[in-house]
Coordinates of C-alpha atoms in Angstrom, one line a residue:
X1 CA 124.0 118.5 82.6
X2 CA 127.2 121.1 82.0
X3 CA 126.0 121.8 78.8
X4 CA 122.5 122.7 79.9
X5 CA 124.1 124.5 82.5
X6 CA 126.3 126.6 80.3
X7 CA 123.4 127.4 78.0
X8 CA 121.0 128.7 80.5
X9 CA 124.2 130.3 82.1
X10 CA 124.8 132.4 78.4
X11 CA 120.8 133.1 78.5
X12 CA 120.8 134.9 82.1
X13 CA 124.2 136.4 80.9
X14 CA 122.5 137.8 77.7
X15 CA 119.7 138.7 79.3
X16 CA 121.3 140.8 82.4
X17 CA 123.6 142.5 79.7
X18 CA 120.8 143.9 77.7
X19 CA 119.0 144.8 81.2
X20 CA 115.7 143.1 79.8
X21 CA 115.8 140.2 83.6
X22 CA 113.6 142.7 85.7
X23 CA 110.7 142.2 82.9
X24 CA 111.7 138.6 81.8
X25 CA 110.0 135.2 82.9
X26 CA 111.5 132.1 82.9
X27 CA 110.5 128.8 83.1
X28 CA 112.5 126.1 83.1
X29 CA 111.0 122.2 82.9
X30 CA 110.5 119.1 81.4
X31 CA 108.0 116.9 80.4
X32 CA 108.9 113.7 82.4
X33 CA 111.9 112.5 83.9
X34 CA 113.8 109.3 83.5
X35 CA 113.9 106.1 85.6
X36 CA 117.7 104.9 85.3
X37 CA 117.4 101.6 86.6
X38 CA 115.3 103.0 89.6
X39 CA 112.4 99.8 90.1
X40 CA 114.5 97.9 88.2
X41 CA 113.4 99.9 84.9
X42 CA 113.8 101.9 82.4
X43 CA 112.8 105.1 80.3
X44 CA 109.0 106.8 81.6
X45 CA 105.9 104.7 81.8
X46 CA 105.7 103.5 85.3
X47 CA 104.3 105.7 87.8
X48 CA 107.6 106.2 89.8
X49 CA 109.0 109.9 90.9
X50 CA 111.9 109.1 89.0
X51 CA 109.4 109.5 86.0
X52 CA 106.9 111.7 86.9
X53 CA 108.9 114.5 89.3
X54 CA 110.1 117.0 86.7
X55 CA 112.0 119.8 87.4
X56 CA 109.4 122.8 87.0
X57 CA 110.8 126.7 87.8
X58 CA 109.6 129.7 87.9
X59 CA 111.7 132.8 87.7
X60 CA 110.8 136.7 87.3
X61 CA 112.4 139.3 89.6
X62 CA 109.0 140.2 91.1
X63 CA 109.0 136.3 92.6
X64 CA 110.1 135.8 96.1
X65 CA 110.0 132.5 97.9
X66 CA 110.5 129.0 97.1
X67 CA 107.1 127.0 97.0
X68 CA 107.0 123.5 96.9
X69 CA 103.3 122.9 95.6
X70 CA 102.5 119.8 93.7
X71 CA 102.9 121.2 89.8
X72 CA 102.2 120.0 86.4
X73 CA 102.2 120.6 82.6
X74 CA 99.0 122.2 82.6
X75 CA 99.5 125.1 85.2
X76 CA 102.2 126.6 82.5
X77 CA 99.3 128.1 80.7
X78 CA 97.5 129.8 84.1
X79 CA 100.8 131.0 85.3
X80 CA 101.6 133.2 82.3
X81 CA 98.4 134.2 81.5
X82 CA 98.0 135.8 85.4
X83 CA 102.1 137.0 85.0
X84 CA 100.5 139.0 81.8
X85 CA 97.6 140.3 83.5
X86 CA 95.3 138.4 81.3
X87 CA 91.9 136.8 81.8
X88 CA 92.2 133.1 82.4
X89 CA 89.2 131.3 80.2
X90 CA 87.3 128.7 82.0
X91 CA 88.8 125.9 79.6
X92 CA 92.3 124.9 81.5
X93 CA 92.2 122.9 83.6
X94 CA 95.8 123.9 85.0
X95 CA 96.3 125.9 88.4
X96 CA 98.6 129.0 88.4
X97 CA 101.3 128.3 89.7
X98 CA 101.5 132.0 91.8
X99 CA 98.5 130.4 93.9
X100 CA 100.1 129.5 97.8
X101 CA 98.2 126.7 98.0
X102 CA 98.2 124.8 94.8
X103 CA 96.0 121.5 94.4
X104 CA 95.8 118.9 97.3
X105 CA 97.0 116.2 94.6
X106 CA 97.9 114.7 90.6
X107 CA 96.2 111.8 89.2
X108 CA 98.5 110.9 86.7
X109 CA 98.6 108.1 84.0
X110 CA 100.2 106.0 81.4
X111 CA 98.9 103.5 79.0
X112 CA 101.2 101.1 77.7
X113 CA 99.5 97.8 77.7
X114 CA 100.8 95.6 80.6
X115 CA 102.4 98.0 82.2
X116 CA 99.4 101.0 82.0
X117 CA 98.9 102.4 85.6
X118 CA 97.4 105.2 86.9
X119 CA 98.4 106.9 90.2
X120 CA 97.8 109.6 92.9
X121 CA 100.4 111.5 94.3
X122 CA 100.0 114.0 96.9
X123 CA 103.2 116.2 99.1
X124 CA 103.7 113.0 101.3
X125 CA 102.3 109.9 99.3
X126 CA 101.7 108.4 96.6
X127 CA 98.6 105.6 95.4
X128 CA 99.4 103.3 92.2
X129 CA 96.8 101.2 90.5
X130 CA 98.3 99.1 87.5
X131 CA 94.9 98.2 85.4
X132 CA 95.9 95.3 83.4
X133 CA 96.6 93.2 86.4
X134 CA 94.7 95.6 89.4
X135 CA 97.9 95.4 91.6
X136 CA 98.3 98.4 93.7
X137 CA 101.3 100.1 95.8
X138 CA 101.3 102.6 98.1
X139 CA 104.7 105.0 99.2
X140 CA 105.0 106.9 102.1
X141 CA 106.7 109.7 100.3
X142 CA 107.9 111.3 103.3
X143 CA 109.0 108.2 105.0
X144 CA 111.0 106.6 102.0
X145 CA 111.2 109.2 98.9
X146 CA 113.2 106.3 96.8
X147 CA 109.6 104.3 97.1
X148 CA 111.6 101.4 98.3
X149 CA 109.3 99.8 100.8
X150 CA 105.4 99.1 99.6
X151 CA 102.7 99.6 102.3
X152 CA 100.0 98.7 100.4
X153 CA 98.9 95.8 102.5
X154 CA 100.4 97.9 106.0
X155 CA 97.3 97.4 108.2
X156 CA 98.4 100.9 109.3
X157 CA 97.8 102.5 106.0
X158 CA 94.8 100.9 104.7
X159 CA 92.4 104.2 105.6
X160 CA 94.5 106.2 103.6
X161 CA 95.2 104.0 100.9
X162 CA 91.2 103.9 100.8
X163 CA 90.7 107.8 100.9
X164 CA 93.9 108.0 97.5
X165 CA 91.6 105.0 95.8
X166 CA 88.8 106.6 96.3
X167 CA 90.3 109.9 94.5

């Protein structure tokens, strides 16, 4: 983390040095996060936010605001395109990420045999479906953000485990 942290430090540095940050973007992400023991697992194919939240900002001086909008890969593309003043073609499928409102959720998935799930997560939950064995869990992300307590069978949850199925 300190040397990523220097780097981008010496970037910004560079950058505000050769007055070039007032017409510089930067984006600054991943592709998928780790779990470190979180679930009792390891590395990126279960459908836990340990795995799937990645860090995903947006920086140009003419951006005010912090937005916390559900985010992904895809809306990179739409995001610069509309920061160029380009035309966005009808083929992403991505969201810009200027939008206030984003999407209403992610479906999200990984194969990997046994353990291949696929999930919906929205702001405050989150809907798993593992296909090999049809098990399902359902997190109250709000509630418990660590996904520590599963109320997939919580009487109390079942129409809204239903509507995220349904999705």
């Amino acid at each position: 983390i300190s040397h990523v942290d220097k780097q981008i430090g010496r970037r910004l540095m560079a950058l505000t040095e050769e007055n070039l940050m007032e017409d510089t973007v930067i984006l600054f992400c991943a592709d998928h996060g780790e779990l470190l023991g979180d679930h009792h697992t390891y590395r990126k194919i279960q459908p836990y936010q340990g795995s799937i939240r990645i860090p995903m900002i947006l920086y140009n001086a003419g951006l005010r605001g912090r937005q916390e909008n559900l985010v992904e890969l895809r809306d990179v593309l739409p995001t610069f395109l509309e920061l160029a003043g380009a035309e966005t073609p009808e083929c992403p499928d991505g969201v810009s990420m200027l939008r206030p409102h984003g999407r209403e959720y992610l479906h999200g998935e990984h194969s990997g045999g046994d353990s291949g799930n696929h999930y919906i997560v929205t702001k405050p939950d989150k809907y798993c479906w593992f296909e090999e064995s049809g098990r399902e869990q359902y997190f109250d992300l709000e509630q418990d953000p660590q996904e520590l307590h599963d109320r997939v069978r919580d009487p109390a949850c079942r129409e809204r485990v239903d509507a995220l199925r349904s999705l």
